[in-house]
């Protein structure tokens, strides 16, 4: 019995220490904004990596999500004779919910995993140690630019995702199923209000913060806890980063929605 | 003759996952000399190096740099100390996403306000010192192991450090490239008066470059002195190491068991 309590206590302390280290990691990364090196060049480079290179994949995802939303919306709404509201249904679903979530999940899969693997390789190849030994703050050098770039790129990608998704919905709703373009856009204009857009923007910032925080943290501490610095540690870190970031995005989606509704 | 000590180690212990890896390490590193820390793999020499460069926290009162306690350094003091040192890691630790010249320019870019062009020229000067002037625009992945190490050395020298730490300069290199790196280390000491600390298990290289040799075994210093003193040492472990004899001691079963059990815990 005593042994079980001891083990439970040790586990709880371990988790507490883990959370504390994660919290400090974020604080140090934010503090890195005011520390050398300069951030402009690295942030632009990361925006290109996180943002520009995610354009195609998010475009595809958004277009087909908008299309399927229109198809499902049309099928459901036609039961009540309200096919004209399909535009509102597509726009509201995308702006409030699917746009931020899909963009964040896609960016996690594409850029978050790569970010974690890149930093993880730097850890196992002693490059992070080398940065420290050059009297450079490794978090300011590696994490801060990615954090800033994520906070800039993801909300923009979300807006782009919404626009492409609505266009996909238009193609199916108006061009394929014959809903009039007037009622498609008119319904959208009256039903989408600033609060909906605001919710989408807040979510995209929250998701960007979580995704970059988790992916860079997992990469930064690759192999440190296990004391082993082999290639398999990088794959382990990347997998757990993507899983944890995706779950955090979905959980925080519910939390933000419930707070803002 | 040895010059005054720049680093003093006074009874340094170190633990890794509850296991003692350094046991009362005690010696001094004189200024403007090459000190070689030597020993078999796993004897704790790299751990010692990590303490000396501040990558592993050091207990107060154990390591002194110019008389100041390294264990008591706050963030700012540690950064100030690190801007006085250069470290060449075993793998070179070059950043894969940057060219060789950009790699060497990293510390200059962060710590100085020099224009890009000047930084590039300075990086090329450092590359020239290690014989890689023509490879500035190459990516690290395009270089051989020895070239990567030399480029890593150029980066360690970028800020003209007072103390240079080198981890296993010859490991994984052919004898000619290894000899080239050894010559470079000696030249740095002779021309720039740098204090150099080298961790290695290569006997030939150690005796070629060292002004002082520290021999470690199982986390302890078993001999320290000038190369000729080490050659004349009568400690059986030192003799065994120098004559490259295999380990004929029977394994300590208690030790072995405790290691296995600690790993599975």
mmCIF file with all atom_site columns, C-alpha atoms in Angstrom, chain A residues 25-164:
data_model
loop_
_atom_site.group_PDB
_atom_site.id
_atom_site.type_symbol
_atom_site.label_atom_id
_atom_site.label_alt_id
_atom_site.label_comp_id
_atom_site.label_asym_id
_atom_site.label_entity_id
_atom_site.label_seq_id
_atom_site.pdbx_PDB_ins_code
_atom_site.Cartn_x
_atom_site.Cartn_y
_atom_site.Cartn_z
_atom_site.occupancy
_atom_site.B_iso_or_equiv
_atom_site.pdbx_formal_charge
_atom_site.auth_seq_id
_atom_site.auth_comp_id
_atom_site.auth_asym_id
_atom_site.auth_atom_id
_atom_site.pdbx_PDB_model_num
ATOM 1   C CA . UNK A 1 25  ? 9.721   26.861 -21.882 1.00 0.00 ? 25  UNK A CA 1
ATOM 2   C CA . UNK A 1 26  ? 6.857   29.070 -23.107 1.00 0.00 ? 26  UNK A CA 1
ATOM 3   C CA . UNK A 1 27  ? 7.842   31.957 -20.821 1.00 0.00 ? 27  UNK A CA 1
ATOM 4   C CA . UNK A 1 28  ? 11.466  31.772 -22.026 1.00 0.00 ? 28  UNK A CA 1
ATOM 5   C CA . UNK A 1 29  ? 10.323  31.599 -25.647 1.00 0.00 ? 29  UNK A CA 1
ATOM 6   C CA . UNK A 1 30  ? 8.154   34.709 -25.245 1.00 0.00 ? 30  UNK A CA 1
ATOM 7   C CA . UNK A 1 31  ? 10.997  36.450 -23.388 1.00 0.00 ? 31  UNK A CA 1
ATOM 8   C CA . UNK A 1 32  ? 13.137  35.652 -26.418 1.00 0.00 ? 32  UNK A CA 1
ATOM 9   C CA . UNK A 1 33  ? 11.327  38.404 -28.366 1.00 0.00 ? 33  UNK A CA 1
ATOM 10  C CA . UNK A 1 34  ? 13.437  40.966 -26.519 1.00 0.00 ? 34  UNK A CA 1
ATOM 11  C CA . UNK A 1 35  ? 16.684  38.975 -26.826 1.00 0.00 ? 35  UNK A CA 1
ATOM 12  C CA . UNK A 1 36  ? 19.211  38.707 -29.635 1.00 0.00 ? 36  UNK A CA 1
ATOM 13  C CA . UNK A 1 37  ? 19.421  37.644 -32.412 1.00 0.00 ? 37  UNK A CA 1
ATOM 14  C CA . UNK A 1 38  ? 17.155  39.917 -34.491 1.00 0.00 ? 38  UNK A CA 1
ATOM 15  C CA . UNK A 1 39  ? 13.855  38.289 -35.332 1.00 0.00 ? 39  UNK A CA 1
ATOM 16  C CA . UNK A 1 40  ? 12.784  39.873 -38.633 1.00 0.00 ? 40  UNK A CA 1
ATOM 17  C CA . UNK A 1 41  ? 14.682  37.609 -41.047 1.00 0.00 ? 41  UNK A CA 1
ATOM 18  C CA . UNK A 1 42  ? 14.051  34.333 -39.174 1.00 0.00 ? 42  UNK A CA 1
ATOM 19  C CA . UNK A 1 43  ? 10.343  35.173 -38.711 1.00 0.00 ? 43  UNK A CA 1
ATOM 20  C CA . UNK A 1 44  ? 9.912   35.878 -42.432 1.00 0.00 ? 44  UNK A CA 1
ATOM 21  C CA . UNK A 1 45  ? 11.666  32.576 -43.216 1.00 0.00 ? 45  UNK A CA 1
ATOM 22  C CA . UNK A 1 46  ? 9.383   30.700 -40.843 1.00 0.00 ? 46  UNK A CA 1
ATOM 23  C CA . UNK A 1 47  ? 6.251   32.414 -42.197 1.00 0.00 ? 47  UNK A CA 1
ATOM 24  C CA . UNK A 1 48  ? 7.290   31.133 -45.590 1.00 0.00 ? 48  UNK A CA 1
ATOM 25  C CA . UNK A 1 49  ? 7.746   27.632 -44.168 1.00 0.00 ? 49  UNK A CA 1
ATOM 26  C CA . UNK A 1 50  ? 4.592   27.520 -42.031 1.00 0.00 ? 50  UNK A CA 1
ATOM 27  C CA . UNK A 1 51  ? 2.369   29.700 -44.193 1.00 0.00 ? 51  UNK A CA 1
ATOM 28  C CA . UNK A 1 52  ? 3.263   29.867 -47.858 1.00 0.00 ? 52  UNK A CA 1
ATOM 29  C CA . UNK A 1 53  ? 4.157   26.210 -48.157 1.00 0.00 ? 53  UNK A CA 1
ATOM 30  C CA . UNK A 1 54  ? 0.863   25.184 -46.534 1.00 0.00 ? 54  UNK A CA 1
ATOM 31  C CA . UNK A 1 55  ? -1.188  27.052 -49.152 1.00 0.00 ? 55  UNK A CA 1
ATOM 32  C CA . UNK A 1 56  ? -1.847  24.130 -51.485 1.00 0.00 ? 56  UNK A CA 1
ATOM 33  C CA . UNK A 1 57  ? -2.717  21.555 -48.842 1.00 0.00 ? 57  UNK A CA 1
ATOM 34  C CA . UNK A 1 58  ? -5.026  23.950 -46.989 1.00 0.00 ? 58  UNK A CA 1
ATOM 35  C CA . UNK A 1 59  ? -6.617  25.020 -50.284 1.00 0.00 ? 59  UNK A CA 1
ATOM 36  C CA . UNK A 1 60  ? -7.461  21.396 -51.093 1.00 0.00 ? 60  UNK A CA 1
ATOM 37  C CA . UNK A 1 61  ? -8.747  20.652 -47.612 1.00 0.00 ? 61  UNK A CA 1
ATOM 38  C CA . UNK A 1 62  ? -10.848 23.814 -47.518 1.00 0.00 ? 62  UNK A CA 1
ATOM 39  C CA . UNK A 1 63  ? -12.323 23.367 -51.004 1.00 0.00 ? 63  UNK A CA 1
ATOM 40  C CA . UNK A 1 64  ? -13.480 19.827 -50.389 1.00 0.00 ? 64  UNK A CA 1
ATOM 41  C CA . UNK A 1 65  ? -14.714 20.605 -46.873 1.00 0.00 ? 65  UNK A CA 1
ATOM 42  C CA . UNK A 1 66  ? -16.772 23.505 -48.254 1.00 0.00 ? 66  UNK A CA 1
ATOM 43  C CA . UNK A 1 67  ? -18.106 21.262 -51.011 1.00 0.00 ? 67  UNK A CA 1
ATOM 44  C CA . UNK A 1 68  ? -19.133 18.461 -48.675 1.00 0.00 ? 68  UNK A CA 1
ATOM 45  C CA . UNK A 1 69  ? -20.658 20.958 -46.251 1.00 0.00 ? 69  UNK A CA 1
ATOM 46  C CA . UNK A 1 70  ? -22.798 22.358 -49.071 1.00 0.00 ? 70  UNK A CA 1
ATOM 47  C CA . UNK A 1 71  ? -23.805 18.876 -50.124 1.00 0.00 ? 71  UNK A CA 1
ATOM 48  C CA . UNK A 1 72  ? -24.750 17.784 -46.597 1.00 0.00 ? 72  UNK A CA 1
ATOM 49  C CA . UNK A 1 73  ? -26.314 21.162 -45.814 1.00 0.00 ? 73  UNK A CA 1
ATOM 50  C CA . UNK A 1 74  ? -28.428 21.064 -48.961 1.00 0.00 ? 74  UNK A CA 1
ATOM 51  C CA . UNK A 1 75  ? -29.608 17.519 -48.156 1.00 0.00 ? 75  UNK A CA 1
ATOM 52  C CA . UNK A 1 76  ? -30.575 18.441 -44.577 1.00 0.00 ? 76  UNK A CA 1
ATOM 53  C CA . UNK A 1 77  ? -32.057 21.870 -45.333 1.00 0.00 ? 77  UNK A CA 1
ATOM 54  C CA . UNK A 1 78  ? -34.096 20.595 -48.287 1.00 0.00 ? 78  UNK A CA 1
ATOM 55  C CA . UNK A 1 79  ? -36.084 18.500 -45.796 1.00 0.00 ? 79  UNK A CA 1
ATOM 56  C CA . UNK A 1 80  ? -37.358 21.766 -44.343 1.00 0.00 ? 80  UNK A CA 1
ATOM 57  C CA . UNK A 1 81  ? -37.580 23.556 -47.658 1.00 0.00 ? 81  UNK A CA 1
ATOM 58  C CA . UNK A 1 82  ? -34.761 25.947 -46.676 1.00 0.00 ? 82  UNK A CA 1
ATOM 59  C CA . UNK A 1 83  ? -32.181 25.151 -49.367 1.00 0.00 ? 83  UNK A CA 1
ATOM 60  C CA . UNK A 1 84  ? -31.514 28.867 -49.731 1.00 0.00 ? 84  UNK A CA 1
ATOM 61  C CA . UNK A 1 85  ? -29.789 28.863 -46.335 1.00 0.00 ? 85  UNK A CA 1
ATOM 62  C CA . UNK A 1 86  ? -27.035 26.566 -47.531 1.00 0.00 ? 86  UNK A CA 1
ATOM 63  C CA . UNK A 1 87  ? -24.689 29.560 -47.957 1.00 0.00 ? 87  UNK A CA 1
ATOM 64  C CA . UNK A 1 88  ? -25.167 30.549 -44.302 1.00 0.00 ? 88  UNK A CA 1
ATOM 65  C CA . UNK A 1 89  ? -24.663 26.959 -43.143 1.00 0.00 ? 89  UNK A CA 1
ATOM 66  C CA . UNK A 1 90  ? -21.385 26.629 -45.055 1.00 0.00 ? 90  UNK A CA 1
ATOM 67  C CA . UNK A 1 91  ? -20.062 30.030 -43.988 1.00 0.00 ? 91  UNK A CA 1
ATOM 68  C CA . UNK A 1 92  ? -20.973 29.690 -40.313 1.00 0.00 ? 92  UNK A CA 1
ATOM 69  C CA . UNK A 1 93  ? -19.543 26.176 -40.026 1.00 0.00 ? 93  UNK A CA 1
ATOM 70  C CA . UNK A 1 94  ? -16.324 27.252 -41.672 1.00 0.00 ? 94  UNK A CA 1
ATOM 71  C CA . UNK A 1 95  ? -15.795 30.597 -39.970 1.00 0.00 ? 95  UNK A CA 1
ATOM 72  C CA . UNK A 1 96  ? -16.683 29.497 -36.442 1.00 0.00 ? 96  UNK A CA 1
ATOM 73  C CA . UNK A 1 97  ? -15.410 25.948 -36.431 1.00 0.00 ? 97  UNK A CA 1
ATOM 74  C CA . UNK A 1 98  ? -13.952 24.129 -39.383 1.00 0.00 ? 98  UNK A CA 1
ATOM 75  C CA . UNK A 1 99  ? -11.715 26.862 -40.804 1.00 0.00 ? 99  UNK A CA 1
ATOM 76  C CA . UNK A 1 100 ? -9.591  27.299 -37.657 1.00 0.00 ? 100 UNK A CA 1
ATOM 77  C CA . UNK A 1 101 ? -9.615  23.596 -36.731 1.00 0.00 ? 101 UNK A CA 1
ATOM 78  C CA . UNK A 1 102 ? -8.802  22.242 -40.193 1.00 0.00 ? 102 UNK A CA 1
ATOM 79  C CA . UNK A 1 103 ? -6.076  24.825 -40.812 1.00 0.00 ? 103 UNK A CA 1
ATOM 80  C CA . UNK A 1 104 ? -4.498  24.124 -37.421 1.00 0.00 ? 104 UNK A CA 1
ATOM 81  C CA . UNK A 1 105 ? -4.587  20.348 -37.900 1.00 0.00 ? 105 UNK A CA 1
ATOM 82  C CA . UNK A 1 106 ? -3.147  20.603 -41.410 1.00 0.00 ? 106 UNK A CA 1
ATOM 83  C CA . UNK A 1 107 ? -0.373  22.943 -40.292 1.00 0.00 ? 107 UNK A CA 1
ATOM 84  C CA . UNK A 1 108 ? 0.367   20.625 -37.357 1.00 0.00 ? 108 UNK A CA 1
ATOM 85  C CA . UNK A 1 109 ? 0.723   17.667 -39.706 1.00 0.00 ? 109 UNK A CA 1
ATOM 86  C CA . UNK A 1 110 ? 2.793   19.502 -42.264 1.00 0.00 ? 110 UNK A CA 1
ATOM 87  C CA . UNK A 1 111 ? 4.821   22.173 -40.456 1.00 0.00 ? 111 UNK A CA 1
ATOM 88  C CA . UNK A 1 112 ? 4.529   21.213 -36.759 1.00 0.00 ? 112 UNK A CA 1
ATOM 89  C CA . UNK A 1 113 ? 5.940   17.746 -37.304 1.00 0.00 ? 113 UNK A CA 1
ATOM 90  C CA . UNK A 1 114 ? 8.787   19.078 -39.446 1.00 0.00 ? 114 UNK A CA 1
ATOM 91  C CA . UNK A 1 115 ? 9.536   21.745 -36.847 1.00 0.00 ? 115 UNK A CA 1
ATOM 92  C CA . UNK A 1 116 ? 9.690   19.145 -34.069 1.00 0.00 ? 116 UNK A CA 1
ATOM 93  C CA . UNK A 1 117 ? 11.908  16.837 -36.130 1.00 0.00 ? 117 UNK A CA 1
ATOM 94  C CA . UNK A 1 118 ? 14.262  19.665 -37.129 1.00 0.00 ? 118 UNK A CA 1
ATOM 95  C CA . UNK A 1 119 ? 14.755  20.859 -33.547 1.00 0.00 ? 119 UNK A CA 1
ATOM 96  C CA . UNK A 1 120 ? 14.957  17.230 -32.355 1.00 0.00 ? 120 UNK A CA 1
ATOM 97  C CA . UNK A 1 121 ? 17.797  16.518 -34.785 1.00 0.00 ? 121 UNK A CA 1
ATOM 98  C CA . UNK A 1 122 ? 19.540  19.657 -33.558 1.00 0.00 ? 122 UNK A CA 1
ATOM 99  C CA . UNK A 1 123 ? 19.270  18.274 -30.019 1.00 0.00 ? 123 UNK A CA 1
ATOM 100 C CA . UNK A 1 124 ? 20.676  14.829 -30.805 1.00 0.00 ? 124 UNK A CA 1
ATOM 101 C CA . UNK A 1 125 ? 23.485  16.264 -32.941 1.00 0.00 ? 125 UNK A CA 1
ATOM 102 C CA . UNK A 1 126 ? 24.605  18.591 -30.100 1.00 0.00 ? 126 UNK A CA 1
ATOM 103 C CA . UNK A 1 127 ? 23.645  21.666 -32.141 1.00 0.00 ? 127 UNK A CA 1
ATOM 104 C CA . UNK A 1 128 ? 21.523  23.068 -29.295 1.00 0.00 ? 128 UNK A CA 1
ATOM 105 C CA . UNK A 1 129 ? 24.479  22.585 -26.931 1.00 0.00 ? 129 UNK A CA 1
ATOM 106 C CA . UNK A 1 130 ? 26.632  24.410 -29.475 1.00 0.00 ? 130 UNK A CA 1
ATOM 107 C CA . UNK A 1 131 ? 24.165  27.328 -29.535 1.00 0.00 ? 131 UNK A CA 1
ATOM 108 C CA . UNK A 1 132 ? 24.325  27.552 -25.727 1.00 0.00 ? 132 UNK A CA 1
ATOM 109 C CA . UNK A 1 133 ? 28.104  27.450 -25.798 1.00 0.00 ? 133 UNK A CA 1
ATOM 110 C CA . UNK A 1 134 ? 28.115  30.363 -28.257 1.00 0.00 ? 134 UNK A CA 1
ATOM 111 C CA . UNK A 1 135 ? 26.415  32.421 -25.511 1.00 0.00 ? 135 UNK A CA 1
ATOM 112 C CA . UNK A 1 136 ? 23.196  32.467 -27.558 1.00 0.00 ? 136 UNK A CA 1
ATOM 113 C CA . UNK A 1 137 ? 19.816  31.840 -25.917 1.00 0.00 ? 137 UNK A CA 1
ATOM 114 C CA . UNK A 1 138 ? 18.683  28.697 -27.796 1.00 0.00 ? 138 UNK A CA 1
ATOM 115 C CA . UNK A 1 139 ? 14.995  29.361 -27.171 1.00 0.00 ? 139 UNK A CA 1
ATOM 116 C CA . UNK A 1 140 ? 15.271  32.912 -28.503 1.00 0.00 ? 140 UNK A CA 1
ATOM 117 C CA . UNK A 1 141 ? 17.191  31.571 -31.503 1.00 0.00 ? 141 UNK A CA 1
ATOM 118 C CA . UNK A 1 142 ? 15.072  28.512 -32.328 1.00 0.00 ? 142 UNK A CA 1
ATOM 119 C CA . UNK A 1 143 ? 11.637  28.829 -30.763 1.00 0.00 ? 143 UNK A CA 1
ATOM 120 C CA . UNK A 1 144 ? 10.713  32.529 -30.664 1.00 0.00 ? 144 UNK A CA 1
ATOM 121 C CA . UNK A 1 145 ? 10.822  33.075 -34.465 1.00 0.00 ? 145 UNK A CA 1
ATOM 122 C CA . UNK A 1 146 ? 8.647   29.992 -34.978 1.00 0.00 ? 146 UNK A CA 1
ATOM 123 C CA . UNK A 1 147 ? 6.188   31.133 -32.330 1.00 0.00 ? 147 UNK A CA 1
ATOM 124 C CA . UNK A 1 148 ? 5.859   34.604 -33.872 1.00 0.00 ? 148 UNK A CA 1
ATOM 125 C CA . UNK A 1 149 ? 5.598   33.179 -37.392 1.00 0.00 ? 149 UNK A CA 1
ATOM 126 C CA . UNK A 1 150 ? 2.894   30.723 -36.293 1.00 0.00 ? 150 UNK A CA 1
ATOM 127 C CA . UNK A 1 151 ? 0.889   33.492 -34.639 1.00 0.00 ? 151 UNK A CA 1
ATOM 128 C CA . UNK A 1 152 ? 1.043   35.520 -37.853 1.00 0.00 ? 152 UNK A CA 1
ATOM 129 C CA . UNK A 1 153 ? 0.641   32.718 -40.394 1.00 0.00 ? 153 UNK A CA 1
ATOM 130 C CA . UNK A 1 154 ? -2.120  30.565 -38.903 1.00 0.00 ? 154 UNK A CA 1
ATOM 131 C CA . UNK A 1 155 ? -4.812  33.288 -38.613 1.00 0.00 ? 155 UNK A CA 1
ATOM 132 C CA . UNK A 1 156 ? -4.035  34.289 -42.222 1.00 0.00 ? 156 UNK A CA 1
ATOM 133 C CA . UNK A 1 157 ? -4.216  30.667 -43.367 1.00 0.00 ? 157 UNK A CA 1
ATOM 134 C CA . UNK A 1 158 ? -7.513  30.317 -41.509 1.00 0.00 ? 158 UNK A CA 1
ATOM 135 C CA . UNK A 1 159 ? -8.956  33.326 -43.372 1.00 0.00 ? 159 UNK A CA 1
ATOM 136 C CA . UNK A 1 160 ? -7.747  31.817 -46.639 1.00 0.00 ? 160 UNK A CA 1
ATOM 137 C CA . UNK A 1 161 ? -9.259  28.459 -45.673 1.00 0.00 ? 161 UNK A CA 1
ATOM 138 C CA . UNK A 1 162 ? -12.620 30.143 -45.019 1.00 0.00 ? 162 UNK A CA 1
ATOM 139 C CA . UNK A 1 163 ? -12.618 31.918 -48.386 1.00 0.00 ? 163 UNK A CA 1
ATOM 140 C CA . UNK A 1 164 ? -11.669 28.803 -50.350 1.00 0.00 ? 164 UNK A CA 1
#
